[in-house]
C-alpha cells in the first residue's frame, strides 16, 4: 500500500542530483570551518551577496534552509522549545526560532550538537542579513548577536511601491543605491578578512548564475503543458541549488538535466500525476514536515503545477552593456523584484504582491489554488487572502486555505486538510464551468 | 471650540475625526498617514492637514478578515478594518511608508481597496549608511513631485523651512509636556499624556501647538494632579493608541511617567535640523534619529556595546524620569519589537532596571489576563 502511494506522483529522476549538492553544501561548510576558512551565515538575499562571498572564498550557510532541513528531518521541535525558553516570542518566524534554538544548543555544548541534521552549521565569522521582503531577515541575525560575537551586515534591498517604482528615474536611483551598498559590503568583507575580492571569479559566477536562472526558468515554463510534467514536490526539491548554489557549474549541469527530462515528458505527453484531474497552484511554502500529504492528494488526481513566484527565478533579464559586476547583481536582483508586476493585461490594475498568482493561474490553467498560510510567517501569508480575492475576481479560480507552518508540525492537521480537499473538488468543478461560460479558458 | 487644554485633548481623543470633518467641510484636504515615518512637514507645506490612522481596540475586527490574515499585527488589521467601515472616509489621500513588513503591505492594500484619491508610498532604508541618505532624499523628491501634482502647487524651500520650524515647535512643546512627568508625583498622568498625543495626531499642527500650550499651563497650575505611587514606569514597545493599557497600570499602583512608543515620544522626540536644503534635515531626522527597532543599527565590536548603542537612550529616560520599572509590551505578531525583547531585557537587567514583558492582542478583553502579572511586578518593584 505504501509503495502505491509513493507512485502517485511520478517524480523526476533528475531531482536526485540536487540532494547530494545540498548535503555537500553543509558538509563543506563544516569542513571549511575546521580548515580555518571563514563561514558566513546568510539570509536568502536574492543573489545579492552570495556570488560576492564565493568570490572572496567565504563559505555561505543558510539558516533559513537549515530550518527546512530540521523540520523535514524531525529535529525542529526541540530547537523551537529552546528558542521559547530564551524569551523569544513564539509567533516569530519558525526558521528563526529553529536557528536560535540550534545556536543556543551549540553555545551550551561548545560545538555542533551531535544530533544536528546534515552535520549542522559551523560557527560563523560574520552574518549577512538581507533587507529583502521580511523583517526577520535582518532582526533575526541582530538577535543572534546575543550568542555570536561576530558582526552583522544588512544587505539592503529597496522596495519602492508599485506605482512609485514606475516613476521616471526610480529604477535608476534604486540601482545606484544597491550598487553603492554592494560596494560597501565588499569593503566590509575585505576589511574583516584582510583579503581582496576576486573580480574574475565573480564575473564567472555571474555568467553561470544567469545560465542557471535561464534553464530553470525554462523548465518551469514547460510546466504549462497539459498534463503538467513536473509536480511541486520536484520543484521544492530542485529549487534549493538555485537559491544557494546558483553560481556553480554543477548546478547548471543539474538544471540542464532537469530541463531535458521535463522536456522529454512534455514531448511524450507524460504528466507528473497519472490521469491529471485537477491542476493546482500551491501558495506559499509547504509544510516541510508533512510532504507525504501531497501523495494523498495526487491519488485523487491533484497535480500541483506551479508555486508562489517568490521561489522562482525571473524571466531572462537583458544585461547588454552592463559591465560592472555589482551593477549586474543589482539589476538582476531588482529586476527579479519588479518582474512581479509584468504581464498585466491592458486595463487591469496591478494586484500588487498577488499579481503573480493571477498571472500563474491564467498561464498554467489552474483549477484551484491551495493557500497555505504560515502561522509564523507574515511575509509569506499577508498577500494570501488578497491573492484568493483577485484570483477569483479576475481568473474565476477558487481557493482553499489550509493553515500550517514551515517548521512547527503541531499546527498542521493533515486529516482535516484532506477532508477539505474532497469537498473542494466540487468547487473546482463548478468554477470550471463558470470559466468555460465566461470564455476564460 | 469651548474646551481648553486637557479637556480639549480628551474631547479630540474621544472624537478623533470631529475637527478634521469640520475642516474638510470648510474646504481643507485631509492626508492620512500610518506610523511616524511619513515626513509631515512636507504634507503641511502644501496645506494638507495630516491625520494619523490608528486602530480601535473597542471595535471588533469584522471586515478586514476578508483581506488580511489573522496572523499579522492586530493594530494594523484594526486600522484597515476601520478604513473598510468608512471610519476614515474623510481622508483625501494616504501617505504610506516602508516601516515594517506588515506596515508596508498594508499601505499597498489600503491603496488597492480603499482607493484614496491620492496615494504615495515612501521606501525607507533599513540601514543608516551614507548611501541610504541619498536614496531616501530621492524617495522624498519623488514624494514631493506627486504631492505637488495633487496639490496643484509647488512646495517651496522657504515654506518647507517654515513648516519644519512649526513642527519643531510642536516637538519642543511635547518634550515640555513630558517634563511635567518628571516630578514625584508626576504633574501629568500617562493616561492624560496619551490622550494629548492622540489629539495632536488628529488636529492641525497649529491647533495642536495651542492645545499643548494650554495643557502645559493648566497642568502647572492645577493642584489635583496624579497621586504619588510606588512604581514609576516606562512603557516600551509597539503602538499604544488606547488609554486602557495605561489606565490599567495607573489603576494598580503605578505612575506611568515615560514611554518609548510611536504614539508617544518616538513620534515627537527628535527635531529636524534646519539645513540649507531643508530635505537634508528631514532625511536625517526620519532615517537616523527616530529610534524604532525597524531600523538596523550597525554592530560594534561587542554585544555589550551594541546594546549600549541601541538602548542607552532608555537609560537616559530612566534616569531623568526616575523610572524604577519598565514594561516591555508588544502586540502579538509584531516582529520588529518581538526580536528586540531578549536583547532589551539583557540591557535593562544589566543596568539593574526591573522589567516585565507583556504580549497582547490589541483587544480590551485580552488586557484582563495581564493584570495579575502587572500586579505581581508592581508589588516587586513598589
mmCIF file of N, CA, C and O in Angstrom, chain A residues 112-161:
data_model
loop_
_atom_site.group_PDB
_atom_site.id
_atom_site.type_symbol
_atom_site.label_atom_id
_atom_site.label_comp_id
_atom_site.label_asym_id
_atom_site.label_seq_id
_atom_site.Cartn_x
_atom_site.Cartn_y
_atom_site.Cartn_z
ATOM 1 N N UNK A 112 29.147 21.794 17.546
ATOM 2 C CA UNK A 112 27.913 21.469 16.828
ATOM 3 C C UNK A 112 27.236 20.293 17.530
ATOM 4 O O UNK A 112 27.889 19.286 17.823
ATOM 5 N N UNK A 113 25.938 20.408 17.837
ATOM 6 C CA UNK A 113 25.256 19.301 18.513
ATOM 7 C C UNK A 113 25.349 18.015 17.687
ATOM 8 O O UNK A 113 25.193 18.046 16.461
ATOM 9 N N UNK A 114 25.594 16.929 18.379
ATOM 10 C CA UNK A 114 25.787 15.651 17.682
ATOM 11 C C UNK A 114 24.561 15.268 16.860
ATOM 12 O O UNK A 114 24.682 14.659 15.800
ATOM 13 N N UNK A 115 23.382 15.644 17.351
ATOM 14 C CA UNK A 115 22.163 15.218 16.663
ATOM 15 C C UNK A 115 21.787 16.169 15.524
ATOM 16 O O UNK A 115 20.778 15.950 14.845
ATOM 17 N N UNK A 116 22.576 17.225 15.279
ATOM 18 C CA UNK A 116 22.209 18.228 14.276
ATOM 19 C C UNK A 116 22.132 17.596 12.884
ATOM 20 O O UNK A 116 23.086 16.966 12.431
ATOM 21 N N UNK A 117 21.005 17.762 12.194
ATOM 22 C CA UNK A 117 20.878 17.191 10.850
ATOM 23 C C UNK A 117 21.942 17.732 9.894
ATOM 24 O O UNK A 117 22.395 18.868 10.038
ATOM 25 N N UNK A 118 22.301 16.947 8.937
ATOM 26 C CA UNK A 118 23.253 17.307 7.871
ATOM 27 C C UNK A 118 24.619 17.747 8.403
ATOM 28 O O UNK A 118 25.311 18.522 7.742
ATOM 29 N N UNK A 119 24.938 17.363 9.599
ATOM 30 C CA UNK A 119 26.243 17.765 10.139
ATOM 31 C C UNK A 119 26.250 19.132 10.773
ATOM 32 O O UNK A 119 27.265 19.587 11.302
ATOM 33 N N UNK A 120 25.104 19.836 10.733
ATOM 34 C CA UNK A 120 24.980 21.117 11.418
ATOM 35 C C UNK A 120 25.566 22.288 10.650
ATOM 36 O O UNK A 120 25.981 22.160 9.496
ATOM 37 N N UNK A 121 25.547 23.422 11.306
ATOM 38 C CA UNK A 121 26.114 24.641 10.710
ATOM 39 C C UNK A 121 27.293 25.080 11.580
ATOM 40 O O UNK A 121 27.162 25.165 12.817
ATOM 41 N N UNK A 122 28.401 25.380 10.926
ATOM 42 C CA UNK A 122 29.598 25.791 11.681
ATOM 43 C C UNK A 122 29.445 27.210 12.205
ATOM 44 O O UNK A 122 28.651 27.997 11.678
ATOM 45 N N UNK A 123 30.224 27.536 13.210
ATOM 46 C CA UNK A 123 30.180 28.885 13.782
ATOM 47 C C UNK A 123 30.536 29.921 12.705
ATOM 48 O O UNK A 123 31.497 29.731 11.956
ATOM 49 N N UNK A 124 29.765 30.991 12.623
ATOM 50 C CA UNK A 124 30.045 31.975 11.571
ATOM 51 C C UNK A 124 31.181 32.934 11.945
ATOM 52 O O UNK A 124 31.408 33.213 13.124
ATOM 53 N N UNK A 125 31.840 33.437 10.893
ATOM 54 C CA UNK A 125 32.810 34.520 11.084
ATOM 55 C C UNK A 125 32.091 35.862 11.047
ATOM 56 O O UNK A 125 32.548 36.856 11.608
ATOM 57 N N UNK A 126 30.980 35.879 10.340
ATOM 58 C CA UNK A 126 30.090 37.050 10.338
ATOM 59 C C UNK A 126 28.737 36.596 9.811
ATOM 60 O O UNK A 126 28.596 35.438 9.355
ATOM 61 N N UNK A 127 27.754 37.471 9.899
ATOM 62 C CA UNK A 127 26.409 37.110 9.433
ATOM 63 C C UNK A 127 25.947 38.149 8.401
ATOM 64 O O UNK A 127 26.109 39.352 8.617
ATOM 65 N N UNK A 128 25.404 37.642 7.332
ATOM 66 C CA UNK A 128 24.933 38.533 6.270
ATOM 67 C C UNK A 128 23.403 38.516 6.232
ATOM 68 O O UNK A 128 22.789 37.554 5.791
ATOM 69 N N UNK A 129 22.818 39.590 6.720
ATOM 70 C CA UNK A 129 21.361 39.723 6.708
ATOM 71 C C UNK A 129 20.919 40.294 5.371
ATOM 72 O O UNK A 129 21.744 40.677 4.550
ATOM 73 N N UNK A 130 19.622 40.392 5.220
ATOM 74 C CA UNK A 130 19.100 40.964 3.985
ATOM 75 C C UNK A 130 17.906 41.856 4.307
ATOM 76 O O UNK A 130 17.103 41.544 5.184
ATOM 77 N N UNK A 131 17.816 42.952 3.576
ATOM 78 C CA UNK A 131 16.664 43.841 3.743
ATOM 79 C C UNK A 131 15.504 43.434 2.857
ATOM 80 O O UNK A 131 14.529 44.170 2.731
ATOM 81 N N UNK A 132 15.612 42.268 2.239
ATOM 82 C CA UNK A 132 14.599 41.869 1.266
ATOM 83 C C UNK A 132 13.390 41.218 1.911
ATOM 84 O O UNK A 132 13.509 40.191 2.578
ATOM 85 N N UNK A 133 12.262 41.835 1.716
ATOM 86 C CA UNK A 133 10.934 41.236 1.900
ATOM 87 C C UNK A 133 10.454 40.912 3.304
ATOM 88 O O UNK A 133 9.260 40.772 3.491
ATOM 89 N N UNK A 134 11.320 40.691 4.270
ATOM 90 C CA UNK A 134 10.724 40.432 5.579
ATOM 91 C C UNK A 134 11.628 40.937 6.683
ATOM 92 O O UNK A 134 12.858 40.945 6.555
ATOM 93 N N UNK A 135 10.997 41.370 7.759
ATOM 94 C CA UNK A 135 11.737 41.954 8.875
ATOM 95 C C UNK A 135 12.635 40.927 9.550
ATOM 96 O O UNK A 135 13.675 41.266 10.090
ATOM 97 N N UNK A 136 12.199 39.662 9.529
ATOM 98 C CA UNK A 136 13.010 38.629 10.188
ATOM 99 C C UNK A 136 14.395 38.557 9.568
ATOM 100 O O UNK A 136 15.366 38.217 10.245
ATOM 101 N N UNK A 137 14.499 38.882 8.284
ATOM 102 C CA UNK A 137 15.790 38.705 7.608
ATOM 103 C C UNK A 137 16.879 39.611 8.161
ATOM 104 O O UNK A 137 18.044 39.373 7.907
ATOM 105 N N UNK A 138 16.510 40.676 8.859
ATOM 106 C CA UNK A 138 17.598 41.432 9.497
ATOM 107 C C UNK A 138 17.467 41.405 11.020
ATOM 108 O O UNK A 138 18.460 41.429 11.726
ATOM 109 N N UNK A 139 16.257 41.290 11.546
ATOM 110 C CA UNK A 139 16.099 41.278 13.012
ATOM 111 C C UNK A 139 16.631 39.974 13.618
ATOM 112 O O UNK A 139 17.131 39.966 14.740
ATOM 113 N N UNK A 140 16.494 38.890 12.898
ATOM 114 C CA UNK A 140 16.903 37.571 13.404
ATOM 115 C C UNK A 140 18.403 37.527 13.670
ATOM 116 O O UNK A 140 18.852 37.136 14.754
ATOM 117 N N UNK A 141 19.207 37.957 12.696
ATOM 118 C CA UNK A 141 20.657 37.923 12.915
ATOM 119 C C UNK A 141 21.082 38.970 13.942
ATOM 120 O O UNK A 141 22.042 38.760 14.692
ATOM 121 N N UNK A 142 20.369 40.075 13.961
ATOM 122 C CA UNK A 142 20.670 41.070 15.007
ATOM 123 C C UNK A 142 20.454 40.421 16.374
ATOM 124 O O UNK A 142 21.245 40.605 17.298
ATOM 125 N N UNK A 143 19.377 39.633 16.483
ATOM 126 C CA UNK A 143 19.090 38.956 17.759
ATOM 127 C C UNK A 143 20.157 37.904 18.083
ATOM 128 O O UNK A 143 20.448 37.639 19.260
ATOM 129 N N UNK A 144 20.747 37.321 17.043
ATOM 130 C CA UNK A 144 21.780 36.291 17.291
ATOM 131 C C UNK A 144 23.075 36.880 17.842
ATOM 132 O O UNK A 144 23.951 36.133 18.283
ATOM 133 N N UNK A 145 23.200 38.188 17.794
ATOM 134 C CA UNK A 145 24.385 38.824 18.396
ATOM 135 C C UNK A 145 24.500 38.467 19.874
ATOM 136 O O UNK A 145 25.563 38.556 20.476
ATOM 137 N N UNK A 146 23.395 38.100 20.468
ATOM 138 C CA UNK A 146 23.371 37.672 21.861
ATOM 139 C C UNK A 146 24.263 36.434 22.062
ATOM 140 O O UNK A 146 24.747 36.184 23.158
ATOM 141 N N UNK A 147 24.419 35.670 21.016
ATOM 142 C CA UNK A 147 25.146 34.391 21.125
ATOM 143 C C UNK A 147 26.465 34.403 20.359
ATOM 144 O O UNK A 147 27.427 33.772 20.775
ATOM 145 N N UNK A 148 26.482 35.064 19.220
ATOM 146 C CA UNK A 148 27.695 35.093 18.397
ATOM 147 C C UNK A 148 28.292 36.491 18.434
ATOM 148 O O UNK A 148 27.647 37.442 18.007
ATOM 149 N N UNK A 149 29.512 36.564 18.893
ATOM 150 C CA UNK A 149 30.160 37.866 18.941
ATOM 151 C C UNK A 149 30.847 38.153 17.605
ATOM 152 O O UNK A 149 32.068 38.289 17.535
ATOM 153 N N UNK A 150 30.060 38.184 16.557
ATOM 154 C CA UNK A 150 30.594 38.441 15.211
ATOM 155 C C UNK A 150 29.717 39.516 14.563
ATOM 156 O O UNK A 150 28.556 39.669 14.937
ATOM 157 N N UNK A 151 30.275 40.275 13.628
ATOM 158 C CA UNK A 151 29.476 41.362 13.049
ATOM 159 C C UNK A 151 28.326 40.882 12.154
ATOM 160 O O UNK A 151 28.365 39.767 11.627
ATOM 161 N N UNK A 152 27.359 41.752 12.037
ATOM 162 C CA UNK A 152 26.207 41.501 11.155
ATOM 163 C C UNK A 152 26.183 42.605 10.099
ATOM 164 O O UNK A 152 26.345 43.784 10.434
ATOM 165 N N UNK A 153 26.014 42.212 8.858
ATOM 166 C CA UNK A 153 25.862 43.214 7.789
ATOM 167 C C UNK A 153 24.490 43.014 7.157
ATOM 168 O O UNK A 153 24.096 41.883 6.868
ATOM 169 N N UNK A 154 23.781 44.117 6.955
ATOM 170 C CA UNK A 154 22.484 44.018 6.272
ATOM 171 C C UNK A 154 22.657 44.479 4.827
ATOM 172 O O UNK A 154 23.030 45.620 4.583
ATOM 173 N N UNK A 155 22.404 43.569 3.923
ATOM 174 C CA UNK A 155 22.437 43.923 2.504
ATOM 175 C C UNK A 155 21.092 44.529 2.147
ATOM 176 O O UNK A 155 20.069 43.852 2.205
ATOM 177 N N UNK A 156 21.112 45.766 1.788
ATOM 178 C CA UNK A 156 19.840 46.465 1.573
ATOM 179 C C UNK A 156 19.179 46.035 0.266
ATOM 180 O O UNK A 156 19.857 45.681 -0.706
ATOM 181 N N UNK A 157 17.869 46.048 0.298
ATOM 182 C CA UNK A 157 17.086 45.690 -0.889
ATOM 183 C C UNK A 157 15.883 46.616 -0.932
ATOM 184 O O UNK A 157 14.915 46.403 -0.202
ATOM 185 N N UNK A 158 15.937 47.663 -1.734
ATOM 186 C CA UNK A 158 14.830 48.645 -1.722
ATOM 187 C C UNK A 158 13.490 48.061 -2.180
ATOM 188 O O UNK A 158 13.456 47.134 -2.975
ATOM 189 N N UNK A 159 12.426 48.639 -1.652
ATOM 190 C CA UNK A 159 11.060 48.224 -2.009
ATOM 191 C C UNK A 159 10.206 49.443 -2.340
ATOM 192 O O UNK A 159 9.298 49.777 -1.579
ATOM 193 N N UNK A 160 10.477 50.117 -3.417
ATOM 194 C CA UNK A 160 9.539 51.206 -3.745
ATOM 195 C C UNK A 160 8.140 50.636 -3.980
ATOM 196 O O UNK A 160 8.007 49.443 -4.297
ATOM 197 N N UNK A 161 7.146 51.454 -3.803
ATOM 198 C CA UNK A 161 5.784 50.981 -4.067
ATOM 199 C C UNK A 161 5.614 50.667 -5.545
ATOM 200 O O UNK A 161 6.463 51.018 -6.370
#
